[in-house]
mmCIF file of C-alpha atoms in Angstrom:
data_model
loop_
_atom_site.group_PDB
_atom_site.id
_atom_site.type_symbol
_atom_site.label_atom_id
_atom_site.label_comp_id
_atom_site.label_asym_id
_atom_site.label_seq_id
_atom_site.Cartn_x
_atom_site.Cartn_y
_atom_site.Cartn_z
ATOM 1 C CA UNK A 1 153.406 81.256 49.493
ATOM 2 C CA UNK A 2 151.864 84.741 49.183
ATOM 3 C CA UNK A 3 152.503 87.624 51.546
ATOM 4 C CA UNK A 4 149.196 87.260 53.297
ATOM 5 C CA UNK A 5 150.104 83.739 54.358
ATOM 6 C CA UNK A 6 153.392 85.022 55.732
ATOM 7 C CA UNK A 7 151.439 87.638 57.647
ATOM 8 C CA UNK A 8 149.112 84.945 58.917
ATOM 9 C CA UNK A 9 152.035 83.055 60.382
ATOM 10 C CA UNK A 10 153.216 86.238 62.103
ATOM 11 C CA UNK A 11 149.770 86.996 63.526
ATOM 12 C CA UNK A 12 149.937 84.394 66.275
ATOM 13 C CA UNK A 13 149.357 84.288 70.027
ATOM 14 C CA UNK A 14 152.653 85.116 71.743
ATOM 15 C CA UNK A 15 153.822 85.195 75.437
ATOM 16 C CA UNK A 16 152.766 87.297 75.191
ATOM 17 C CA UNK A 17 143.219 78.678 68.788
ATOM 18 C CA UNK A 18 131.980 73.273 59.782
ATOM 19 C CA UNK A 19 131.115 71.688 63.208
ATOM 20 C CA UNK A 20 134.045 70.343 65.103
ATOM 21 C CA UNK A 21 135.125 66.951 63.872
ATOM 22 C CA UNK A 22 137.461 64.386 65.323
ATOM 23 C CA UNK A 23 137.008 65.602 68.899
ATOM 24 C CA UNK A 24 137.808 62.940 71.453
ATOM 25 C CA UNK A 25 138.137 63.618 75.136
ATOM 26 C CA UNK A 26 141.102 62.011 76.837
ATOM 27 C CA UNK A 27 139.776 63.147 80.202
ATOM 28 C CA UNK A 28 136.178 62.776 81.353
ATOM 29 C CA UNK A 29 136.237 63.335 85.119
ATOM 30 C CA UNK A 30 136.978 67.071 84.951
ATOM 31 C CA UNK A 31 137.014 69.844 82.378
ATOM 32 C CA UNK A 32 140.645 69.026 81.600
ATOM 33 C CA UNK A 33 139.199 67.104 78.666
ATOM 34 C CA UNK A 34 138.551 70.399 76.882
ATOM 35 C CA UNK A 35 142.317 70.811 76.514
ATOM 36 C CA UNK A 36 143.890 67.349 76.801
ATOM 37 C CA UNK A 37 142.992 66.056 73.369
ATOM 38 C CA UNK A 38 143.601 62.947 71.336
ATOM 39 C CA UNK A 39 144.347 65.193 68.343
ATOM 40 C CA UNK A 40 147.361 66.623 70.210
ATOM 41 C CA UNK A 41 148.668 63.815 72.367
ATOM 42 C CA UNK A 42 149.046 60.052 72.306
ATOM 43 C CA UNK A 43 148.619 59.477 76.027
ATOM 44 C CA UNK A 44 148.080 56.220 77.860
ATOM 45 C CA UNK A 45 145.034 56.065 80.163
ATOM 46 C CA UNK A 46 147.264 55.892 83.222
ATOM 47 C CA UNK A 47 148.998 59.117 82.181
ATOM 48 C CA UNK A 48 145.692 60.928 81.891
ATOM 49 C CA UNK A 49 144.627 59.548 85.256
ATOM 50 C CA UNK A 50 147.801 60.849 86.882
ATOM 51 C CA UNK A 51 147.195 64.299 85.380
ATOM 52 C CA UNK A 52 143.661 64.251 86.766
ATOM 53 C CA UNK A 53 144.927 63.269 90.205
ATOM 54 C CA UNK A 54 147.603 65.986 90.288
ATOM 55 C CA UNK A 55 145.075 68.583 89.188
ATOM 56 C CA UNK A 56 142.476 67.427 91.720
ATOM 57 C CA UNK A 57 145.020 67.509 94.551
ATOM 58 C CA UNK A 58 145.878 71.162 93.913
ATOM 59 C CA UNK A 59 142.231 72.148 93.494
ATOM 60 C CA UNK A 60 141.298 70.455 96.774
ATOM 61 C CA UNK A 61 144.081 72.240 98.662
ATOM 62 C CA UNK A 62 142.953 75.557 97.214
ATOM 63 C CA UNK A 63 139.375 74.865 98.253
ATOM 64 C CA UNK A 64 140.587 74.265 101.803
ATOM 65 C CA UNK A 65 142.542 77.525 101.692
ATOM 66 C CA UNK A 66 139.513 79.408 100.413
ATOM 67 C CA UNK A 67 137.472 78.303 103.428
ATOM 68 C CA UNK A 68 139.919 80.032 105.804
ATOM 69 C CA UNK A 69 141.064 82.961 103.636
ATOM 70 C CA UNK A 70 140.866 86.381 105.292
ATOM 71 C CA UNK A 71 140.219 88.289 102.062
ATOM 72 C CA UNK A 72 139.525 87.749 98.369
ATOM 73 C CA UNK A 73 142.704 89.597 97.432
ATOM 74 C CA UNK A 74 144.937 87.441 99.616
ATOM 75 C CA UNK A 75 143.267 84.240 98.463
ATOM 76 C CA UNK A 76 143.461 85.040 94.759
ATOM 77 C CA UNK A 77 147.099 86.087 95.144
ATOM 78 C CA UNK A 78 147.712 82.736 96.824
ATOM 79 C CA UNK A 79 145.956 80.941 93.947
ATOM 80 C CA UNK A 80 148.003 82.721 91.303
ATOM 81 C CA UNK A 81 151.442 82.146 92.805
ATOM 82 C CA UNK A 82 150.765 78.658 94.174
ATOM 83 C CA UNK A 83 149.522 77.421 90.805
ATOM 84 C CA UNK A 84 152.380 79.111 88.965
ATOM 85 C CA UNK A 85 155.025 77.731 91.309
ATOM 86 C CA UNK A 86 153.674 74.189 91.321
ATOM 87 C CA UNK A 87 152.344 73.788 87.779
ATOM 88 C CA UNK A 88 153.834 76.350 85.377
ATOM 89 C CA UNK A 89 157.526 76.022 84.668
ATOM 90 C CA UNK A 90 159.063 76.736 81.270
ATOM 91 C CA UNK A 91 157.385 79.020 78.730
ATOM 92 C CA UNK A 92 157.315 77.709 75.167
ATOM 93 C CA UNK A 93 155.105 78.900 72.345
ATOM 94 C CA UNK A 94 152.497 76.529 70.873
ATOM 95 C CA UNK A 95 152.854 73.765 73.465
ATOM 96 C CA UNK A 96 149.900 71.507 74.166
ATOM 97 C CA UNK A 97 148.066 71.683 77.485
ATOM 98 C CA UNK A 98 149.282 68.272 78.663
ATOM 99 C CA UNK A 99 152.877 69.585 78.755
ATOM 100 C CA UNK A 100 151.947 71.374 81.988
ATOM 101 C CA UNK A 101 151.836 67.997 83.730
ATOM 102 C CA UNK A 102 155.205 66.776 82.489
ATOM 103 C CA UNK A 103 158.670 67.280 83.959
ATOM 104 C CA UNK A 104 159.465 70.647 82.366
ATOM 105 C CA UNK A 105 155.915 71.968 82.997
ATOM 106 C CA UNK A 106 155.919 73.786 79.679
ATOM 107 C CA UNK A 107 153.137 76.257 78.937
ATOM 108 C CA UNK A 108 152.204 79.254 76.812
ATOM 109 C CA UNK A 109 149.693 82.068 77.292
ATOM 110 C CA UNK A 110 146.772 79.958 76.049
ATOM 111 C CA UNK A 111 147.487 76.853 78.113
ATOM 112 C CA UNK A 112 148.581 78.808 81.201
ATOM 113 C CA UNK A 113 145.439 80.930 81.090
ATOM 114 C CA UNK A 114 143.345 77.819 80.489
ATOM 115 C CA UNK A 115 144.767 76.252 83.651
ATOM 116 C CA UNK A 116 143.849 79.291 85.725
ATOM 117 C CA UNK A 117 140.384 79.448 84.162
ATOM 118 C CA UNK A 118 139.736 75.776 84.952
ATOM 119 C CA UNK A 119 140.862 76.198 88.546
ATOM 120 C CA UNK A 120 138.854 79.385 89.131
ATOM 121 C CA UNK A 121 135.875 77.594 87.664
ATOM 122 C CA UNK A 122 136.357 74.814 90.234
ATOM 123 C CA UNK A 123 136.654 77.393 93.017
ATOM 124 C CA UNK A 124 133.478 79.227 92.008
ATOM 125 C CA UNK A 125 135.329 82.471 91.219
ATOM 126 C CA UNK A 126 133.935 84.651 88.415
ATOM 127 C CA UNK A 127 136.391 85.492 85.641
ATOM 128 C CA UNK A 128 136.751 86.528 82.024
ATOM 129 C CA UNK A 129 139.370 85.319 79.558
ATOM 130 C CA UNK A 130 140.485 87.992 77.086
ATOM 131 C CA UNK A 131 141.692 87.051 73.613
ATOM 132 C CA UNK A 132 143.836 89.714 71.948
ATOM 133 C CA UNK A 133 145.776 89.642 68.684
ATOM 134 C CA UNK A 134 148.940 88.191 70.202
ATOM 135 C CA UNK A 135 148.095 87.265 73.752
ATOM 136 C CA UNK A 136 145.545 85.724 76.123
ATOM 137 C CA UNK A 137 145.081 86.738 79.754
ATOM 138 C CA UNK A 138 142.474 86.465 82.514
ATOM 139 C CA UNK A 139 140.722 88.857 84.873
ATOM 140 C CA UNK A 140 138.966 87.563 87.995
ATOM 141 C CA UNK A 141 136.119 89.197 89.894
ATOM 142 C CA UNK A 142 135.478 88.924 93.625
ATOM 143 C CA UNK A 143 133.908 91.229 96.187
ATOM 144 C CA UNK A 144 133.249 93.909 93.599
ATOM 145 C CA UNK A 145 136.924 94.128 92.659
ATOM 146 C CA UNK A 146 138.966 93.064 89.616
ATOM 147 C CA UNK A 147 142.161 91.004 89.652
ATOM 148 C CA UNK A 148 144.577 90.416 86.774
ATOM 149 C CA UNK A 149 146.020 86.941 86.116
ATOM 150 C CA UNK A 150 148.917 87.195 83.642
ATOM 151 C CA UNK A 151 150.107 83.603 83.262
ATOM 152 C CA UNK A 152 153.327 84.448 81.422
ATOM 153 C CA UNK A 153 154.639 86.676 84.231
ATOM 154 C CA UNK A 154 155.731 84.462 87.111
ATOM 155 C CA UNK A 155 156.952 87.348 89.289
ATOM 156 C CA UNK A 156 154.396 90.121 88.770
ATOM 157 C CA UNK A 157 151.555 88.396 86.960
ATOM 158 C CA UNK A 158 148.979 89.057 89.669
ATOM 159 C CA UNK A 159 147.652 92.598 90.055
ATOM 160 C CA UNK A 160 144.780 94.134 91.988
ATOM 161 C CA UNK A 161 145.351 97.891 91.673
ATOM 162 C CA UNK A 162 142.717 99.206 89.200
ATOM 163 C CA UNK A 163 145.103 101.736 87.638
ATOM 164 C CA UNK A 164 147.827 99.154 87.105
ATOM 165 C CA UNK A 165 145.375 96.673 85.594
ATOM 166 C CA UNK A 166 143.994 99.312 83.217
ATOM 167 C CA UNK A 167 147.521 100.313 82.159
ATOM 168 C CA UNK A 168 148.631 96.735 81.559
ATOM 169 C CA UNK A 169 145.529 95.887 79.557
ATOM 170 C CA UNK A 170 145.934 99.074 77.515
ATOM 171 C CA UNK A 171 149.568 98.179 76.822
ATOM 172 C CA UNK A 172 148.544 94.797 75.364
ATOM 173 C CA UNK A 173 146.091 96.480 73.009
ATOM 174 C CA UNK A 174 148.582 99.203 72.072
ATOM 175 C CA UNK A 175 151.109 96.524 71.153
ATOM 176 C CA UNK A 176 148.493 94.861 68.942
ATOM 177 C CA UNK A 177 147.848 98.180 67.190
ATOM 178 C CA UNK A 178 151.581 98.816 66.740
ATOM 179 C CA UNK A 179 152.305 95.384 65.276
ATOM 180 C CA UNK A 180 149.201 95.382 63.075
ATOM 181 C CA UNK A 181 150.081 98.823 61.728
ATOM 182 C CA UNK A 182 153.660 97.758 60.950
ATOM 183 C CA UNK A 183 152.428 94.636 59.169
ATOM 184 C CA UNK A 184 149.975 96.672 57.127
ATOM 185 C CA UNK A 185 152.725 99.112 56.133
ATOM 186 C CA UNK A 186 155.004 96.282 54.990
ATOM 187 C CA UNK A 187 152.267 94.584 52.999
ATOM 188 C CA UNK A 188 151.978 91.562 55.269
ATOM 189 C CA UNK A 189 148.538 92.301 56.633
ATOM 190 C CA UNK A 190 145.209 91.425 55.077
ATOM 191 C CA UNK A 191 143.967 93.434 52.130
ATOM 192 C CA UNK A 192 140.704 93.980 53.972
ATOM 193 C CA UNK A 193 140.517 97.482 55.441
ATOM 194 C CA UNK A 194 138.829 96.155 58.570
ATOM 195 C CA UNK A 195 141.992 94.281 59.553
ATOM 196 C CA UNK A 196 144.540 96.969 58.707
ATOM 197 C CA UNK A 197 145.963 99.876 60.627
ATOM 198 C CA UNK A 198 144.961 100.903 64.131
ATOM 199 C CA UNK A 199 142.716 97.965 64.916
ATOM 200 C CA UNK A 200 142.985 95.209 67.461
ATOM 201 C CA UNK A 201 141.188 92.191 68.890
ATOM 202 C CA UNK A 202 139.944 92.212 72.486
ATOM 203 C CA UNK A 203 137.333 89.481 72.812
ATOM 204 C CA UNK A 204 136.006 87.809 75.925
ATOM 205 C CA UNK A 205 135.968 84.032 75.337
ATOM 206 C CA UNK A 206 134.518 81.161 77.318
ATOM 207 C CA UNK A 207 136.293 77.890 78.107
ATOM 208 C CA UNK A 208 135.095 76.182 74.946
ATOM 209 C CA UNK A 209 136.218 79.081 72.760
ATOM 210 C CA UNK A 210 139.556 79.069 74.574
ATOM 211 C CA UNK A 211 139.857 75.402 73.599
ATOM 212 C CA UNK A 212 139.252 76.574 70.030
ATOM 213 C CA UNK A 213 142.183 78.968 70.376
ATOM 214 C CA UNK A 214 144.272 76.024 71.566
ATOM 215 C CA UNK A 215 143.463 74.237 68.289
ATOM 216 C CA UNK A 216 144.238 77.468 66.409
ATOM 217 C CA UNK A 217 147.697 77.577 68.002
ATOM 218 C CA UNK A 218 148.325 73.943 67.150
ATOM 219 C CA UNK A 219 147.269 74.634 63.563
ATOM 220 C CA UNK A 220 149.778 77.481 63.363
ATOM 221 C CA UNK A 221 152.467 75.246 64.834
ATOM 222 C CA UNK A 222 151.839 72.611 62.160
ATOM 223 C CA UNK A 223 151.700 75.275 59.457
ATOM 224 C CA UNK A 224 155.054 76.721 60.553
ATOM 225 C CA UNK A 225 156.482 73.194 60.327
ATOM 226 C CA UNK A 226 155.170 72.909 56.745
ATOM 227 C CA UNK A 227 152.713 70.189 57.778
ATOM 228 C CA UNK A 228 149.956 71.945 55.855
ATOM 229 C CA UNK A 229 147.372 69.191 55.781
ATOM 230 C CA UNK A 230 147.724 68.531 59.490
ATOM 231 C CA UNK A 231 147.419 72.281 60.059
ATOM 232 C CA UNK A 232 144.205 72.297 58.038
ATOM 233 C CA UNK A 233 142.755 69.467 60.147
ATOM 234 C CA UNK A 234 143.442 71.461 63.297
ATOM 235 C CA UNK A 235 142.070 74.733 61.963
ATOM 236 C CA UNK A 236 138.827 73.071 60.839
ATOM 237 C CA UNK A 237 138.256 71.847 64.399
ATOM 238 C CA UNK A 238 139.170 75.293 65.746
ATOM 239 C CA UNK A 239 136.639 76.859 63.411
ATOM 240 C CA UNK A 240 133.929 74.451 64.530
ATOM 241 C CA UNK A 241 134.537 75.337 68.152
ATOM 242 C CA UNK A 242 135.145 79.054 67.773
ATOM 243 C CA UNK A 243 134.318 80.492 64.314
ATOM 244 C CA UNK A 244 135.961 83.884 64.810
ATOM 245 C CA UNK A 245 136.904 85.915 61.772
ATOM 246 C CA UNK A 246 140.623 85.338 62.044
ATOM 247 C CA UNK A 247 140.146 81.574 62.448
ATOM 248 C CA UNK A 248 137.893 81.566 59.371
ATOM 249 C CA UNK A 249 140.545 83.500 57.451
ATOM 250 C CA UNK A 250 143.232 81.075 58.604
ATOM 251 C CA UNK A 251 141.064 78.140 57.552
ATOM 252 C CA UNK A 252 140.703 79.488 54.016
ATOM 253 C CA UNK A 253 144.409 80.039 53.492
ATOM 254 C CA UNK A 254 145.467 76.802 55.152
ATOM 255 C CA UNK A 255 143.096 74.999 52.805
ATOM 256 C CA UNK A 256 144.887 76.623 49.863
ATOM 257 C CA UNK A 257 148.279 75.615 51.232
ATOM 258 C CA UNK A 258 147.193 72.059 52.032
ATOM 259 C CA UNK A 259 145.638 71.314 48.661
ATOM 260 C CA UNK A 260 147.490 73.585 46.266
ATOM 261 C CA UNK A 261 149.057 70.553 44.598
#
C-alpha cells in the first residue's frame, strides 16, 4: 500500500462520509431513513419501528417544550442536553447511526450531529452542519443569534457566546491545518499542492450530504479492516450522494486497493 493510501486512512473524521446505488431505506416515516441504512445494518422491521417510536417520543416532548419556552437560548440549551442525556451515550469512531438506539447508545461526530440536525429540522430551527477535515459539528440560528452544538462534548457542547463560538470554530480549523501540515511534511499527504500545507476543509453540508459522509466513514472503517471491496462499495455510494473532492480521491484509491489483484 503506498504512502498516500496510508495518509488517506489517517485523514478521517474524528471526535473530533456515479449516482448512488444500492440505497434502501429502512425507515420511511421520518428522515431517519437517510441514516438507518440496509447497507449498514441488518435490522428487523420491528427494530426499525421501535427506533422510530423512540425518536418520535423525544421530538414530541421537545415540541411541547418549545411552545412554552421563555427564550430561544434556554430552549436550545434544553434541546442539546436533553438529547445528549437521553440518546447519546458512548463515543466510538465509525459507528453506524442505528447504534444510537441500542443499549450503549454509541455515536460519533457524524451520527451525533446527524441526530441533532434531524431533530432541529423537526422543530423548525434553522441550522448549518459544518464538515471539516477531521470533525463535524452544527450551528443553530434563532432570534438573530448563533448557537454551537458540539455533539462530542457532553458537558460543554452547547455554546451561545459569539466570542467562544468563534474561538472554538477557529480551533477546529487550526487543528486541521496543523495535522495536514504534519502529514505533508512526513510525505503522507497528497502530492497535489492544493491539499498540502496550511489548507483545511470547512464546508456547509445538507442532510443528504451528511448521509454521504456517513457512508464515507463506513468506507474508511471497512478499509481499515482490510475489507477493500466492501469499502469500495460504500465509497461509491458516498460519492453518488456527495461527490466532494476528498470522497472522489478516496474512491479512486479504494478502487485500486479493491481490484489490485
